[in-house]
mmCIF file of C-alpha atoms in Angstrom:
data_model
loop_
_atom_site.group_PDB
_atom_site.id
_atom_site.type_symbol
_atom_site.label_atom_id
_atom_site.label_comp_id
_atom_site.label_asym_id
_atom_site.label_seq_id
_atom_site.Cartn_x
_atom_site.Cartn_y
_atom_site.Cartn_z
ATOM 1 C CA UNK E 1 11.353 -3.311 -14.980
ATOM 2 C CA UNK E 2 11.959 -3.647 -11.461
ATOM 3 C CA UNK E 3 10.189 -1.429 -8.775
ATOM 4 C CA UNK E 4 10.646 -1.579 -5.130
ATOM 5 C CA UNK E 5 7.601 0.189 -3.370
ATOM 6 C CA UNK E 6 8.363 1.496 0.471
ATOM 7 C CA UNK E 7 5.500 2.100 2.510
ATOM 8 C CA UNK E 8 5.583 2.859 6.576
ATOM 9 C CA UNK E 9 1.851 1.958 7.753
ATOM 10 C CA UNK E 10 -0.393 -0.870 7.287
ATOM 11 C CA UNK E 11 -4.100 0.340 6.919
ATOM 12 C CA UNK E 12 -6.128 1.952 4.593
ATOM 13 C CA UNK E 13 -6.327 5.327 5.173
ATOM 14 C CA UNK E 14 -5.386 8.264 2.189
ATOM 15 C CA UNK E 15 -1.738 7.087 1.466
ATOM 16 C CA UNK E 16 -2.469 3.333 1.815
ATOM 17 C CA UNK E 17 -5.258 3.559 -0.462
ATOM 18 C CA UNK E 18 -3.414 5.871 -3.315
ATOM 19 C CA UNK E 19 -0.225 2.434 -2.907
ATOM 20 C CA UNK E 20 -2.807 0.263 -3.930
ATOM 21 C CA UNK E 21 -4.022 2.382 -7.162
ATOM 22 C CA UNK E 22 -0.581 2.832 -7.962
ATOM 23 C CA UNK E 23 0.469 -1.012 -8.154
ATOM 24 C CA UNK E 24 -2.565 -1.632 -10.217
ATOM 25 C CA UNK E 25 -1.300 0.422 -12.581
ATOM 26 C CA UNK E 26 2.110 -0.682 -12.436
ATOM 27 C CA UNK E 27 2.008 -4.536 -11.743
ATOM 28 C CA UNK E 28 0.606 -5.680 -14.698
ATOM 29 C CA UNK E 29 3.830 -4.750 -16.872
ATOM 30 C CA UNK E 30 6.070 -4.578 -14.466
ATOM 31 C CA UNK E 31 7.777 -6.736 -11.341
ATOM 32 C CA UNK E 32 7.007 -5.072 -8.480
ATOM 33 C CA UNK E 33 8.306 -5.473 -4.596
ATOM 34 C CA UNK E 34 6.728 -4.161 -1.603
ATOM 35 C CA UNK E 35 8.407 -3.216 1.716
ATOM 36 C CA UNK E 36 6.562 -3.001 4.568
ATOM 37 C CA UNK E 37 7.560 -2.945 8.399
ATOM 38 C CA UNK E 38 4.930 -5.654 9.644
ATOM 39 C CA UNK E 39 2.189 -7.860 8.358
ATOM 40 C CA UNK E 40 -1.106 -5.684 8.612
ATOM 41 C CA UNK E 41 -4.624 -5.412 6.885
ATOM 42 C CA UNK E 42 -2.341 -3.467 3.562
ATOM 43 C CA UNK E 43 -0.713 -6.866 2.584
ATOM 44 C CA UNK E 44 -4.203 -8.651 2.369
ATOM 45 C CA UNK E 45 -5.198 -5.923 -0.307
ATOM 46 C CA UNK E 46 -1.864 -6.084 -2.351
ATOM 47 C CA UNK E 47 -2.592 -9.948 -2.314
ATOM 48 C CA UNK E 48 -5.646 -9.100 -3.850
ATOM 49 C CA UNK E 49 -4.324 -7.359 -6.367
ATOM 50 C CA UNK E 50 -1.754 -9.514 -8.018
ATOM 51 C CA UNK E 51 -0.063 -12.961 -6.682
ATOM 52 C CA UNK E 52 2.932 -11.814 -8.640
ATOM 53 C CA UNK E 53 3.650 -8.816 -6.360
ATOM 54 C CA UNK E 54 6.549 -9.728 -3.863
ATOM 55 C CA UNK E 55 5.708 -8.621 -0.553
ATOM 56 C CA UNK E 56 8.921 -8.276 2.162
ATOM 57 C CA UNK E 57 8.261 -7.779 5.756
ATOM 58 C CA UNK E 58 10.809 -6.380 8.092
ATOM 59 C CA UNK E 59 10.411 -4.958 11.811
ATOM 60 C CA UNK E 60 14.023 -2.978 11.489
ATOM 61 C CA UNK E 61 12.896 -0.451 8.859
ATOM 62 C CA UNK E 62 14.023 3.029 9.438
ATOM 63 C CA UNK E 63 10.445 4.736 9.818
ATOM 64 C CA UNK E 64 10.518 8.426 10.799
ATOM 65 C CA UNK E 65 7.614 9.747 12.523
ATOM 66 C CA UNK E 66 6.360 12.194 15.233
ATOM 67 C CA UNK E 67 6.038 9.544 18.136
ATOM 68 C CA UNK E 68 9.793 8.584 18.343
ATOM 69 C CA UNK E 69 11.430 8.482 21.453
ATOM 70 C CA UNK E 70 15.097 9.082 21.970
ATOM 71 C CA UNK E 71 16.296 5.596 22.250
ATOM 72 C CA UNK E 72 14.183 5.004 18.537
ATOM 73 C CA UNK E 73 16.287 7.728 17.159
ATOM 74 C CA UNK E 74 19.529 5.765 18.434
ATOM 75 C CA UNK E 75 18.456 2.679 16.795
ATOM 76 C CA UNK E 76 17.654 4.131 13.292
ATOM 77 C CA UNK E 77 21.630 4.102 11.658
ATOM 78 C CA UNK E 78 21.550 0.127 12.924
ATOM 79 C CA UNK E 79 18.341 -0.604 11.494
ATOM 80 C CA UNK E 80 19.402 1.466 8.129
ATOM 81 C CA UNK E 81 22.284 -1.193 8.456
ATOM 82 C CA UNK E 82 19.990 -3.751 8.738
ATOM 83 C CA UNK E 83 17.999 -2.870 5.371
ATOM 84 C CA UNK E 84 21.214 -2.665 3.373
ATOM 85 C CA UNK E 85 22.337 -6.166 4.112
ATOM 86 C CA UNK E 86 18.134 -7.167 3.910
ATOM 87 C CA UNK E 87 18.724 -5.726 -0.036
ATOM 88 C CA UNK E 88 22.321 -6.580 -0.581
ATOM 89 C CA UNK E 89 21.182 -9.565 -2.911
ATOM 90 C CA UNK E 90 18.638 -7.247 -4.998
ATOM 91 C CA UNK E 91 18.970 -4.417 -7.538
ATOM 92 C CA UNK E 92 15.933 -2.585 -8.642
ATOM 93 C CA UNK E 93 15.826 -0.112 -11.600
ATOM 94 C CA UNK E 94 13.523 2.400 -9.373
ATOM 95 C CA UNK E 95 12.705 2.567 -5.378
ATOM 96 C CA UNK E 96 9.641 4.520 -4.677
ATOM 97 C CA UNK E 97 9.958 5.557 -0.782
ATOM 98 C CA UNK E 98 6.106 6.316 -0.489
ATOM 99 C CA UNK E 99 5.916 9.523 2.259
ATOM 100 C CA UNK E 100 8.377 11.035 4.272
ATOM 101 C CA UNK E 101 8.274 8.284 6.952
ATOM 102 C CA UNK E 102 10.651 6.482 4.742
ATOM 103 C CA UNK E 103 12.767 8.705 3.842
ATOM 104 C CA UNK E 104 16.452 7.402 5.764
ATOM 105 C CA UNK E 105 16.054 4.690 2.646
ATOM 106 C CA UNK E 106 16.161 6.639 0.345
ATOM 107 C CA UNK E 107 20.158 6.528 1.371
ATOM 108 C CA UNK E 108 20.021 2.348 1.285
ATOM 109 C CA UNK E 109 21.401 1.720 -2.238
ATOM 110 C CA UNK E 110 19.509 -0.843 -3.515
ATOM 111 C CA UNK E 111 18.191 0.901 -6.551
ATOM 112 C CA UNK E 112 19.198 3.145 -9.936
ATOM 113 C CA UNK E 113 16.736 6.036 -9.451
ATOM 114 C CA UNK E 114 15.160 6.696 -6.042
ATOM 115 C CA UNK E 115 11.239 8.178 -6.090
ATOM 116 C CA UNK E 116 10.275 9.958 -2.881
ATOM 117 C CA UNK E 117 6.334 10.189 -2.902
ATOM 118 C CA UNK E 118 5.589 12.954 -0.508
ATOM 119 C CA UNK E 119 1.943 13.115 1.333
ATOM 120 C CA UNK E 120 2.511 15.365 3.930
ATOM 121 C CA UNK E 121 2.503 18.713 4.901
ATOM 122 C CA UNK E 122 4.927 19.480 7.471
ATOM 123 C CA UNK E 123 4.075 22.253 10.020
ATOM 124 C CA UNK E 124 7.138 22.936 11.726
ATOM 125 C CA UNK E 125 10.024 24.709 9.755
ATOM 126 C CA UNK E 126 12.658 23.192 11.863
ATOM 127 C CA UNK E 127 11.451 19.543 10.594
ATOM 128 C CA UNK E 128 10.609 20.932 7.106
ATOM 129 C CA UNK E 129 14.021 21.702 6.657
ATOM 130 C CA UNK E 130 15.379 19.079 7.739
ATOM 131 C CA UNK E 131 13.211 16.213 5.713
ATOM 132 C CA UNK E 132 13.467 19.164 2.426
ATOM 133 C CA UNK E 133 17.103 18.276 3.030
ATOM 134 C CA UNK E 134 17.259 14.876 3.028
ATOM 135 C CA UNK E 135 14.438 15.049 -0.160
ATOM 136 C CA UNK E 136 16.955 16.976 -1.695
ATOM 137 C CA UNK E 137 20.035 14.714 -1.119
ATOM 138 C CA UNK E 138 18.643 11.306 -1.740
ATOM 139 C CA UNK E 139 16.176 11.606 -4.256
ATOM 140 C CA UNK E 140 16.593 11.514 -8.146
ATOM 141 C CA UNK E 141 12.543 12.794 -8.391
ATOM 142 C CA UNK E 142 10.232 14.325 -5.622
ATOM 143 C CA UNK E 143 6.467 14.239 -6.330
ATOM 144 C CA UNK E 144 4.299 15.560 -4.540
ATOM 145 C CA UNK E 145 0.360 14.718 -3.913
ATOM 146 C CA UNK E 146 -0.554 18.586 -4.191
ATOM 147 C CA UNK E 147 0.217 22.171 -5.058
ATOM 148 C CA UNK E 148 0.631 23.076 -0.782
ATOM 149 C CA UNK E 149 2.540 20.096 -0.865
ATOM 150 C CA UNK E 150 5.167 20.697 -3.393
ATOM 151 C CA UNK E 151 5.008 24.646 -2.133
ATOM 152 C CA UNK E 152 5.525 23.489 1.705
ATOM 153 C CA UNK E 153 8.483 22.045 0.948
ATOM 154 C CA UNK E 154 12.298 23.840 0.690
ATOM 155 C CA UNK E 155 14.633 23.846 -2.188
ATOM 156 C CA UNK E 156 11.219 22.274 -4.241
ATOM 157 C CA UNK E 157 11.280 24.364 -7.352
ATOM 158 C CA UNK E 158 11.900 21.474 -9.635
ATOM 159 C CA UNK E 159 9.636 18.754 -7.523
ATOM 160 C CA UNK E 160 6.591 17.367 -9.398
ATOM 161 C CA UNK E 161 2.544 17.196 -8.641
ATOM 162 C CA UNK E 162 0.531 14.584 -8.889
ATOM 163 C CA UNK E 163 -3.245 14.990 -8.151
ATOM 164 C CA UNK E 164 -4.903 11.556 -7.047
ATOM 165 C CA UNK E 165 -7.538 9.926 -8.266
ATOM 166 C CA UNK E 166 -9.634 7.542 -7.281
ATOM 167 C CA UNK E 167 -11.687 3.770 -9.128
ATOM 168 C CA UNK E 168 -15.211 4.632 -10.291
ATOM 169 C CA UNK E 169 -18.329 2.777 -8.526
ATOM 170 C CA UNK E 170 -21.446 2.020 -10.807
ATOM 171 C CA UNK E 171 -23.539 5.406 -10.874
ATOM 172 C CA UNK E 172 -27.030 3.948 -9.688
ATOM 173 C CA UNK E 173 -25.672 3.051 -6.359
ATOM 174 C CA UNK E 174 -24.578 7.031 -5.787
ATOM 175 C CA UNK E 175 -28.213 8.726 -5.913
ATOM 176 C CA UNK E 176 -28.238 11.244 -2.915
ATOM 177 C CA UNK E 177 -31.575 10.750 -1.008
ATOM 178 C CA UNK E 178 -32.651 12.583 2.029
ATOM 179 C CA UNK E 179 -34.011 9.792 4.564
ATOM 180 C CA UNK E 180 -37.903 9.139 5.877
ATOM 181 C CA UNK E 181 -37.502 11.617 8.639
ATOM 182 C CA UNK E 182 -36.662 14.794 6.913
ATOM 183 C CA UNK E 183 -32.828 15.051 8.215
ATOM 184 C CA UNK E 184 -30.148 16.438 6.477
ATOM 185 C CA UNK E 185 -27.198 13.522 6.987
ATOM 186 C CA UNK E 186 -23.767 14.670 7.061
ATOM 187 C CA UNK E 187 -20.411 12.450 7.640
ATOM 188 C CA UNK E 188 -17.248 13.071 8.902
ATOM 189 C CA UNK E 189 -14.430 10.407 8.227
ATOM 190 C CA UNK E 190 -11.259 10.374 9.310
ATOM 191 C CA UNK E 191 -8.798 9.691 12.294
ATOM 192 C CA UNK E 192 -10.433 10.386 15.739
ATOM 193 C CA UNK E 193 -8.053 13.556 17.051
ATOM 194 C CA UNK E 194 -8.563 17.161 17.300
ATOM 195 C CA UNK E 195 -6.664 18.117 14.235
ATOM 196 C CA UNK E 196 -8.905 16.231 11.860
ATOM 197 C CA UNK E 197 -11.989 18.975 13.174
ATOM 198 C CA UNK E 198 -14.231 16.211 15.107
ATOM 199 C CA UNK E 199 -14.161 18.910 18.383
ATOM 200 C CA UNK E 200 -14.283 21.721 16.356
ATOM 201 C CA UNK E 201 -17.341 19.910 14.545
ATOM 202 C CA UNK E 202 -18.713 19.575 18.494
ATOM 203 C CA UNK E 203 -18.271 23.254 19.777
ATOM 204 C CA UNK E 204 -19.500 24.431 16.740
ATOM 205 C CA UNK E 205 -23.038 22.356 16.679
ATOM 206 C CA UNK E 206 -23.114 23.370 20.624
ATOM 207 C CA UNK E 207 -22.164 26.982 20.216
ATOM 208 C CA UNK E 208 -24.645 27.736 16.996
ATOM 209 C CA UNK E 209 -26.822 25.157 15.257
ATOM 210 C CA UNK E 210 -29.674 25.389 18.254
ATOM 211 C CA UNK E 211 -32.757 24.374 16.890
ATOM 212 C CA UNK E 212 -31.107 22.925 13.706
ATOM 213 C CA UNK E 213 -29.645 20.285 15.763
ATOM 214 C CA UNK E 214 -32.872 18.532 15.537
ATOM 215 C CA UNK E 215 -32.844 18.427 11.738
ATOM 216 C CA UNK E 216 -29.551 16.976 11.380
ATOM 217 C CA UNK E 217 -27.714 13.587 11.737
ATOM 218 C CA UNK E 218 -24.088 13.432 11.721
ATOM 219 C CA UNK E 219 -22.001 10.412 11.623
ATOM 220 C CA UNK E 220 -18.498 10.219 12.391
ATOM 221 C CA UNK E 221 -16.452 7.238 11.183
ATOM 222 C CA UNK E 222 -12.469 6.243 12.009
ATOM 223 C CA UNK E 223 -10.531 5.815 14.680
ATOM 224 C CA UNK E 224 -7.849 6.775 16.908
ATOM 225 C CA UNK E 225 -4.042 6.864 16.252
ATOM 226 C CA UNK E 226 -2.414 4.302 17.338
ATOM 227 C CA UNK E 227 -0.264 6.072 20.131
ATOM 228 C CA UNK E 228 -3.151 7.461 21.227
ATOM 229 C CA UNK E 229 -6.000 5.054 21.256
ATOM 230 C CA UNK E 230 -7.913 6.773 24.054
ATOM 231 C CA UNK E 231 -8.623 9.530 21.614
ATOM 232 C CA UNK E 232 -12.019 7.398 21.083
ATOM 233 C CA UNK E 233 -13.347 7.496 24.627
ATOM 234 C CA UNK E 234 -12.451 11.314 24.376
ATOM 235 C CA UNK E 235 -14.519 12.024 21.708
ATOM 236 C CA UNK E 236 -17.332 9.612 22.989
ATOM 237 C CA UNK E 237 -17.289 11.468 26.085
ATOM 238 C CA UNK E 238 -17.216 15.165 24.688
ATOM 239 C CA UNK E 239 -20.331 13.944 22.511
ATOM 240 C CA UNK E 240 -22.057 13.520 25.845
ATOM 241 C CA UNK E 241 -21.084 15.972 27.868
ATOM 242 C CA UNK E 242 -22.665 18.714 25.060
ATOM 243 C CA UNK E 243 -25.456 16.276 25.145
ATOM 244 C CA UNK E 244 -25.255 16.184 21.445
ATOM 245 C CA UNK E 245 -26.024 12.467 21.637
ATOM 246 C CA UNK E 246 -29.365 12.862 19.478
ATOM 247 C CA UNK E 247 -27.601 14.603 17.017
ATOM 248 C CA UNK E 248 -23.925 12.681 16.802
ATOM 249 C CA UNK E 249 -23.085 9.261 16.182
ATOM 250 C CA UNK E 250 -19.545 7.628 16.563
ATOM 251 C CA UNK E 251 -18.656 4.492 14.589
ATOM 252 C CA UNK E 252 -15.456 2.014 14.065
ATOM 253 C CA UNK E 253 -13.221 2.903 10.631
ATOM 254 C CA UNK E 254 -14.898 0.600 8.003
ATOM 255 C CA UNK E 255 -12.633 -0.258 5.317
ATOM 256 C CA UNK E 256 -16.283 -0.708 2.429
ATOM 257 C CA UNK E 257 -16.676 3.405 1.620
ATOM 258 C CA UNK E 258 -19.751 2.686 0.661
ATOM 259 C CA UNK E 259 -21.313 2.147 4.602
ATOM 260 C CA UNK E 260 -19.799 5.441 5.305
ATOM 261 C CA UNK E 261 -20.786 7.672 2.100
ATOM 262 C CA UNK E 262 -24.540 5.624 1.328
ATOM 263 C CA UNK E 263 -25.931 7.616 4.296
ATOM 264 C CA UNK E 264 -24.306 10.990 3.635
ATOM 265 C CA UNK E 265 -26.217 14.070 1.854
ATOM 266 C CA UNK E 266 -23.166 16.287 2.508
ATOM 267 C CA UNK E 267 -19.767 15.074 3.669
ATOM 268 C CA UNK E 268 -17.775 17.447 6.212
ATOM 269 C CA UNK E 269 -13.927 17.649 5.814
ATOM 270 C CA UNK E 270 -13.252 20.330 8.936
ATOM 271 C CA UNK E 271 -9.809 19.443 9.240
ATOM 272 C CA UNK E 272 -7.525 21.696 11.305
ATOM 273 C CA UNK E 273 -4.315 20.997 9.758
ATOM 274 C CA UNK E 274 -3.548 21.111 6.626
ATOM 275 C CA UNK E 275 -4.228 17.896 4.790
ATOM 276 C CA UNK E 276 -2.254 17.165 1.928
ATOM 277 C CA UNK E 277 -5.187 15.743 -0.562
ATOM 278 C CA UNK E 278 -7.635 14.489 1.058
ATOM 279 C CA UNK E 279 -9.002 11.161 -0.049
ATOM 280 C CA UNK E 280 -12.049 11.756 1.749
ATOM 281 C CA UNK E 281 -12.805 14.698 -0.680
ATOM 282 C CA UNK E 282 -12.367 12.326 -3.621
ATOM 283 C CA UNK E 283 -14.911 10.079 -2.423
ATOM 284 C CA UNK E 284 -17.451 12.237 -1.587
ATOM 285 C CA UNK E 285 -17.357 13.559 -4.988
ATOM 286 C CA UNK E 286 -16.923 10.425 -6.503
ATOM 287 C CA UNK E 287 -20.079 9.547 -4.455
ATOM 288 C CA UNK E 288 -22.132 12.970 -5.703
ATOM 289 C CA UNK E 289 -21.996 14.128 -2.266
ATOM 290 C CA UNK E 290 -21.237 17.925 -2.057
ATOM 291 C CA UNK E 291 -18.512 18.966 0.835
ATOM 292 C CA UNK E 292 -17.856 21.242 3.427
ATOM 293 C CA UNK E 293 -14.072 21.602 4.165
ATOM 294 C CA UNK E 294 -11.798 23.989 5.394
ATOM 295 C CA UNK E 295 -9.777 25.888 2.635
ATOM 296 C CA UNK E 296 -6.796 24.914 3.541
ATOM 297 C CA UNK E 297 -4.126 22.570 2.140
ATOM 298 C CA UNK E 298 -4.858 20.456 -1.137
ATOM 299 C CA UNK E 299 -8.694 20.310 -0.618
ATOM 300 C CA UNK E 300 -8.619 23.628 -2.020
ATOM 301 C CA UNK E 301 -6.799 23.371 -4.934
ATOM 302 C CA UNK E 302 -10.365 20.693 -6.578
ATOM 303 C CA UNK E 303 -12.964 22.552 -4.044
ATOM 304 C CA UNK E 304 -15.231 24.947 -5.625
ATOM 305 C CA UNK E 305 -18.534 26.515 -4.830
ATOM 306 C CA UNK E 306 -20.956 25.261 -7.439
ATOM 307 C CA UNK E 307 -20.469 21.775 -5.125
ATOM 308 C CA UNK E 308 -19.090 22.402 -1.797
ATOM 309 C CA UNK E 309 -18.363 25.182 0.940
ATOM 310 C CA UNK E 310 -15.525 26.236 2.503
ATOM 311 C CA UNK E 311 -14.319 27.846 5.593
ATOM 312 C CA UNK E 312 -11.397 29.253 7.494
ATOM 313 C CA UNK E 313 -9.856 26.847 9.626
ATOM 314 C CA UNK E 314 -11.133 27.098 13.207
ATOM 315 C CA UNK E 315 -13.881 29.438 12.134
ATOM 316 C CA UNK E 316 -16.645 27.662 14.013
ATOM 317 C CA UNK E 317 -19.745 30.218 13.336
ATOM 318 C CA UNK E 318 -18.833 30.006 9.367
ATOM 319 C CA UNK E 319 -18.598 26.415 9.646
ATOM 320 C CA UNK E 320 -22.151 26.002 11.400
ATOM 321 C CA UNK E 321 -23.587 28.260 8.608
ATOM 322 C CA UNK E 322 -22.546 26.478 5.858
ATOM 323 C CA UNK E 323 -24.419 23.612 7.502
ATOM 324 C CA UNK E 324 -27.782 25.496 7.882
ATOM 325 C CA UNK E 325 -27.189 26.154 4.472
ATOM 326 C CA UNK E 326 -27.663 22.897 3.460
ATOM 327 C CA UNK E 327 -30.664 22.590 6.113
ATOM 328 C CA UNK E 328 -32.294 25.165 4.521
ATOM 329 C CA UNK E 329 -31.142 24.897 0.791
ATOM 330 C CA UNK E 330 -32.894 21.142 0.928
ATOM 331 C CA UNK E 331 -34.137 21.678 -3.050
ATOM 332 C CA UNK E 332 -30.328 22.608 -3.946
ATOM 333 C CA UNK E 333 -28.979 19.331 -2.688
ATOM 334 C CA UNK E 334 -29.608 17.451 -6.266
ATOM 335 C CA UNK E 335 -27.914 20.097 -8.144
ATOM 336 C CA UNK E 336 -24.557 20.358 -5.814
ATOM 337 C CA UNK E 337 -24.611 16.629 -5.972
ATOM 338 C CA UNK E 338 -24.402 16.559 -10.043
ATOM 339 C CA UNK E 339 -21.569 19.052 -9.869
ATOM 340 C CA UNK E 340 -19.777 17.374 -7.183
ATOM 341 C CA UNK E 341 -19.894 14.195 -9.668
ATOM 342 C CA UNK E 342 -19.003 15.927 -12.670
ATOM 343 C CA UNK E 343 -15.796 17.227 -11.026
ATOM 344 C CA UNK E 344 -14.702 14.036 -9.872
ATOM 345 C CA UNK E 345 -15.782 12.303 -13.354
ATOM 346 C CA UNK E 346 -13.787 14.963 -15.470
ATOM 347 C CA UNK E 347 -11.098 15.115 -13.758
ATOM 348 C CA UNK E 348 -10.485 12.501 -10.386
ATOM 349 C CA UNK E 349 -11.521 9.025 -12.087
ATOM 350 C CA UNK E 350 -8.658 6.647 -11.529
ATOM 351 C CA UNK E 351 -7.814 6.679 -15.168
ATOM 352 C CA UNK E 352 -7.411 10.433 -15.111
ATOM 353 C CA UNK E 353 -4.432 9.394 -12.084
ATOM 354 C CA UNK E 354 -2.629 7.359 -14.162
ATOM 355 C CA UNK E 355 -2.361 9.245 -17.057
ATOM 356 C CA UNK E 356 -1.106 12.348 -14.936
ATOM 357 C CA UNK E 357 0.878 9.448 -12.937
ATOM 358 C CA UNK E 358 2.841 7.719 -15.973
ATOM 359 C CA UNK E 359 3.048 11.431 -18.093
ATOM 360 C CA UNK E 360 5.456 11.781 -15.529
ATOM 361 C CA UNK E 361 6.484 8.256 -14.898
ATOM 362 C CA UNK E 362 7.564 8.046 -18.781
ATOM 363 C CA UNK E 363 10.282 11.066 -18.270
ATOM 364 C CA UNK E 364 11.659 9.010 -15.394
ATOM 365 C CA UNK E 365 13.281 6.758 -17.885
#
């Protein structure tokens, strides 16, 4: 069978990541094409995975996102043009358009059945409606990553969910040790900007952790978005003027999770917005590490308090409680850490995806 795979971005953050689980399970049985609008990190991990996968590179794809300017908007019906000729010599018996980003080709016909793989959750209603629209006109199947996904959506009644999961690491490298000098370590990864919770994570530990400051460590990994790559200075700069410096560290995105998770006790997750399905979540439970999120979005719908903590979005004197809690709760740590593993184990593994993912694959047919 013949499967064309549409992706908009190039790294490996949450959607990137759940592409390349996806054609592992698919490429072995079946011939599978990639679409991407530049050469990028992403295509040296497909490599990886199979020489067989066809990779196709083209500048002039129709990606829909929140940084277009007017004259981008003008050029979209040329370049949807320009991907109909690009396919005119290929036929593929499904098209998975992965996020809404791609979601003008899901009206290119070079395919039978047309997937659209939604990972986002779309704040504004004007916008909603109009991408629940185009969902709804151009696509055979809609599935979505999560419950607040699918539920976000208009005219979605009929729309699948699909919970990620995630490959398993060997257990003895996940044992969740509290370092030589006493500190509880907690990590925040994820995209340097204020609606992923690194400020909120700030005012909070200024506002209310005072002398718990001292028996912390927090680590913040990622980066900023790429129209807005002084996001980074920001954030270096706000760590110093709260003179939190002692207590906060900043480092570059990493693409090995295990230099990022190895030196976590707890994992924070404070996200503003509402995140779709956090990745991040799967990892730290893959990795035993318990979590403290907001409760919020598709987080929620795996979070539960015999491993993690949740707050109210925003709430910053909740949020610096639940991390005195694990300051102070140091002899609960091992037990939140089994249960965090257990949850991922029985239900998050990367063979527990794929069976969800080709239950509902098989009644494409």
């Amino acid at each position: 069978m013949k499967i064309l795979f549409v992706h908009p971005s190039l790294e490996l953050y949450g959607a990137d990541k759940i592409l390349l689980y996806l054609l592992q399970m698919l490429s072995p049985k079946h011939e599978i094409t990639v679409l991407l609008p530049k050469n990028g990190t992403l295509v040296e991990y497909i490599g990886k995975i199979s020489a067989n996968i066809n990779i196709i590179v083209s500048d002039k794809l129709p990606i829909v996102h929140s940084k277009l300017k007017i004259c981008d908007y003008l050029k979209l019906p040329f370049y949807l043009r320009d991907s109909q000729h690009l396919f005119s010599k290929y036929q593929f018996d499904y098209c998975f358009c992965n996020t809404l980003a791609t979601i003008l080709l899901l009206f290119v016909p070079f395919s039978k059945r047309k997937v659209l793989y939604v990972h986002e959750i779309i704040a504004s209603k004007f916008l909603n409606l109009g991408f629940s629209f185009l969902a709804r006109l151009g696509a055979q199947t809609v599935i979505c990553v999560s419950t607040h996904v699918k539920e976000n959506l208009f005219f979605s009644k009929k729309y699948f969910v699909i919970h990620n999961g995630i490959p398993d690491i060997p257990e003895c490298f996940i044992k969740n040790k509290i370092q030589s000098d006493g500190k509880i370590r907690f990590v925040l990864p994820g995209r340097f900007m204020p609606q992923k919770g690194q400020w909120f994570l700030l005012s909070s530990l200024e506002k209310y952790l005072g002398e718990y400051k001292n028996k912390i460590h927090i680590d913040l990994f990622g980066s900023a978005p790429p129209f807005k790559p002084e996001l980074y200075q920001v954030l270096q700069n706000e760590i110093s003027q709260k003179n939190l410096q002692d207590t906060v560290s900043i480092h570059n995105f990493t693409e090995d999770i295990w230099q990022v998770y190895e030196r976590a006790n707890v994992v924070l997750v404070p996200s503003l917005m509402a995140d779709p399905f956090p990745t991040t979540v799967i990892e730290s439970l893959m990795f035993s590490r318990p979590v403290i999120a907001t409760n919020h979005g598709g987080a929620s719908e795996i979070l539960d308090d015999s491993f993690s903590k949740t707050i109210q979005p925003g709430d910053e004197l909740a949020f610096a409680e639940a991390i005195k809690f694990f300051v102070v709760n140091q002899n609960l740590l091992d037990e939140y850490s089994y249960k965090a593993r257990e949850k991922y184990k029985s239900y998050l593994t990367s063979e527990k995806f794929k069976k969800r993912f080709l239950d509902i694959f098989q009644t494409l047919r």
